[in-house]
Short mmCIF file of C-alpha atoms in Angstrom, two decimals:
data_model
loop_
_atom_site.label_atom_id
_atom_site.label_comp_id
_atom_site.label_asym_id
_atom_site.label_seq_id
_atom_site.Cartn_x
_atom_site.Cartn_y
_atom_site.Cartn_z
CA MET A 1 11.31 12.81 -19.09
CA ASN A 2 13.95 15.51 -19.18
CA LYS A 3 16.47 16.12 -16.38
CA LEU A 4 14.60 19.12 -14.96
CA ASN A 5 11.34 17.15 -14.70
CA GLU A 6 13.22 14.23 -13.11
CA LEU A 7 14.73 16.61 -10.54
CA GLU A 8 11.34 18.15 -9.72
CA GLU A 9 9.71 14.73 -9.39
CA SER A 10 12.50 13.48 -7.13
CA LYS A 11 11.59 16.23 -4.64
CA THR A 12 8.06 14.86 -4.46
CA ILE A 13 9.00 11.19 -4.04
CA VAL A 14 9.62 9.73 -0.55
CA PHE A 15 10.93 6.47 -2.01
CA GLU A 16 10.85 4.33 -5.10
CA ALA A 17 11.10 0.54 -4.82
CA LYS A 18 10.81 -2.61 -6.90
CA ASP A 19 8.43 -5.38 -5.94
CA PRO A 20 9.18 -9.11 -6.47
CA PHE A 21 7.93 -8.75 -10.08
CA LYS A 22 10.40 -5.86 -10.70
CA ARG A 23 7.55 -3.35 -10.99
CA THR A 24 8.44 0.20 -9.91
CA ILE A 25 6.35 1.55 -7.04
CA LYS A 26 6.57 5.08 -5.66
CA LEU A 27 5.43 6.73 -2.47
CA LYS A 28 4.76 10.39 -3.15
CA LYS A 29 5.46 13.00 -0.49
CA TYR A 30 1.89 14.33 -0.67
CA THR A 31 0.41 10.85 -0.05
CA TRP A 32 2.83 10.21 2.82
CA GLU A 33 2.37 13.55 4.56
CA TYR A 34 -1.28 14.35 3.93
CA LYS A 35 -3.12 11.09 3.28
CA ILE A 36 -1.24 8.63 5.47
CA LEU A 37 0.15 10.82 8.27
CA ASN A 38 -2.36 13.71 8.17
CA PHE A 39 0.31 16.39 8.77
CA ASN A 40 -1.18 19.69 9.93
CA ASN A 41 -4.57 17.98 10.13
CA ALA A 42 -4.81 18.38 6.33
CA ASN A 43 -7.02 15.29 5.96
CA CYS A 44 -9.21 16.03 9.00
CA ASN A 45 -12.41 15.59 7.00
CA ASN A 46 -11.15 12.25 5.57
CA GLU A 47 -11.35 13.66 2.05
CA HIS A 48 -8.68 11.11 1.09
CA GLY A 49 -9.99 8.30 3.30
CA ASN A 50 -8.77 7.47 6.80
CA SER A 51 -5.34 8.70 7.82
CA HIS A 52 -2.88 6.58 9.78
CA PRO A 53 -0.45 8.81 11.74
CA GLU A 54 0.74 5.75 13.71
CA MET A 55 2.62 4.77 10.53
CA GLU A 56 5.17 7.60 10.84
CA PRO A 57 7.93 5.45 12.41
CA MET A 58 7.18 2.64 9.94
CA LEU A 59 8.36 4.17 6.67
CA LEU A 60 11.06 1.50 6.20
CA MET A 61 8.53 -1.24 6.93
CA ILE A 62 6.25 0.21 4.24
CA GLN A 63 9.14 0.09 1.78
CA GLU A 64 9.87 -3.48 2.85
CA SER A 65 6.21 -4.36 2.25
CA ILE A 66 6.86 -3.47 -1.39
CA GLU A 67 10.31 -5.04 -1.80
CA LYS A 68 9.79 -8.14 0.37
CA PRO A 69 6.07 -8.65 0.96
CA THR A 70 4.75 -11.75 2.64
CA PHE A 71 1.78 -11.68 0.26
CA ILE A 72 0.46 -9.59 -2.60
CA LEU A 73 -3.31 -9.88 -2.96
CA LYS A 74 -5.80 -8.42 -5.40
CA ASP A 75 -7.58 -5.56 -3.66
CA THR A 76 -11.34 -5.75 -3.36
CA LYS A 77 -13.99 -3.15 -2.74
CA ILE A 78 -17.63 -3.22 -1.73
CA ILE A 79 -20.10 -1.82 -4.24
CA THR A 80 -23.85 -1.42 -4.03
CA ASP A 81 -25.93 -2.59 -6.97
CA GLU A 82 -29.16 -1.02 -8.24
CA GLU A 83 -31.25 -3.01 -5.74
CA GLY A 84 -29.16 -1.78 -2.80
CA ASN A 85 -27.32 -5.07 -2.31
CA GLU A 86 -23.68 -4.86 -1.36
CA LYS A 87 -21.16 -7.14 -3.05
CA GLU A 88 -17.41 -7.51 -3.07
CA VAL A 89 -15.68 -6.96 -6.41
CA VAL A 90 -12.03 -7.29 -7.41
CA SER A 91 -10.22 -4.04 -8.22
CA GLU A 92 -8.78 -3.85 -11.72
CA ASN A 93 -5.79 -1.71 -10.77
CA ARG A 94 -5.14 -2.04 -7.02
CA GLU A 95 -3.22 -4.62 -5.04
CA GLU A 96 -2.59 -5.16 -1.32
CA ASN A 97 0.98 -5.77 -0.21
CA ILE A 98 0.89 -7.54 3.14
CA LYS A 99 3.97 -7.66 5.37
CA ILE A 100 3.90 -9.89 8.45
CA TYR A 101 6.62 -9.15 11.02
CA PHE A 102 7.53 -9.34 14.70
CA ASN A 103 7.33 -6.04 16.58
CA GLU A 104 9.60 -4.81 19.38
CA LYS A 105 7.56 -6.84 21.92
CA ASN A 106 8.20 -9.97 19.82
CA GLU A 107 4.52 -10.12 18.83
CA LEU A 108 3.30 -10.98 15.36
CA ASN A 109 1.97 -7.95 13.47
CA SER A 110 1.17 -6.96 9.92
CA ILE A 111 0.78 -3.95 7.70
CA LYS A 112 -1.14 -3.50 4.48
CA THR A 113 0.14 -1.21 1.74
CA ILE A 114 -2.30 -0.49 -1.09
CA VAL A 115 -0.71 0.09 -4.51
CA GLU A 116 -2.57 1.51 -7.49
CA TYR A 117 -1.10 0.62 -10.88
CA ASP A 118 -1.14 2.41 -14.21
CA ASN A 119 -2.64 0.76 -17.30
CA THR A 120 0.59 -1.12 -18.08
CA LYS A 121 0.73 -2.60 -14.54
CA LYS A 122 4.50 -1.87 -14.58
CA MET A 123 4.35 1.33 -12.52
CA GLY A 124 2.48 1.77 -9.28
CA GLU A 125 1.87 4.35 -6.61
CA ILE A 126 1.17 3.74 -2.93
CA VAL A 127 -2.22 5.18 -2.04
CA THR A 128 -2.27 4.23 1.64
CA ALA A 129 -0.63 2.05 4.28
CA HIS A 130 -1.82 0.99 7.70
CA LYS A 131 -1.39 -1.59 10.43
CA ILE A 132 -3.77 -4.52 10.37
CA THR A 133 -5.25 -4.56 13.84
CA GLY A 134 -6.84 -7.54 15.46
CA PRO A 135 -6.44 -11.19 14.50
CA MET A 136 -4.52 -12.28 11.41
CA LYS A 137 -7.70 -13.89 10.11
CA LYS A 138 -8.70 -10.39 8.99
CA ILE A 139 -6.31 -10.85 6.06
CA LYS A 140 -8.47 -12.30 3.30
CA LYS A 141 -7.58 -13.54 -0.16
CA GLY A 142 -11.01 -12.83 -1.64
CA GLY A 143 -9.60 -11.18 -4.75
CA GLY A 144 -6.92 -13.79 -5.24
CA ILE A 145 -3.27 -14.29 -4.37
CA ILE A 146 -0.76 -12.71 -6.74
CA TYR A 147 2.39 -13.47 -4.73
CA ASP A 148 3.05 -15.74 -1.76
CA SER A 149 6.55 -15.57 -0.25
CA THR A 150 5.94 -18.81 1.65
CA LYS A 151 5.67 -20.87 -1.56
CA ARG A 152 8.87 -22.41 -2.88
CA GLU A 153 9.40 -22.13 -6.60
#
């Protein structure tokens, strides 16, 4: 990439971070402003999935969910087969970065940041981030655990 392209891309990047595996993950300005925060009601029809404007003050926590996640899990999705049965399948190129933290009221909370990787799995892009509401048992490892910060090496 030449210097001019690097400069142009830097204007469109909110942050770039390395995860525990030293993979580079970016949050693009468009994803942050329009998909996650829904600035100017640009995602009012949920064209890009649900928006999460409550995440605006949590940009640093999103970055920390990449650099120092509590867990990284394989993302899963629900598909419907030919007979109309729903089943959960593991995503080939998406992972969930989970960050568990104490909020300002000293209550346990968590956020989930979904990262989509390129074919090399060395570069990723954040596609969404949101708080996990309700009990912690909603965090599931159905697709498998990739990283667990609580395990000692």
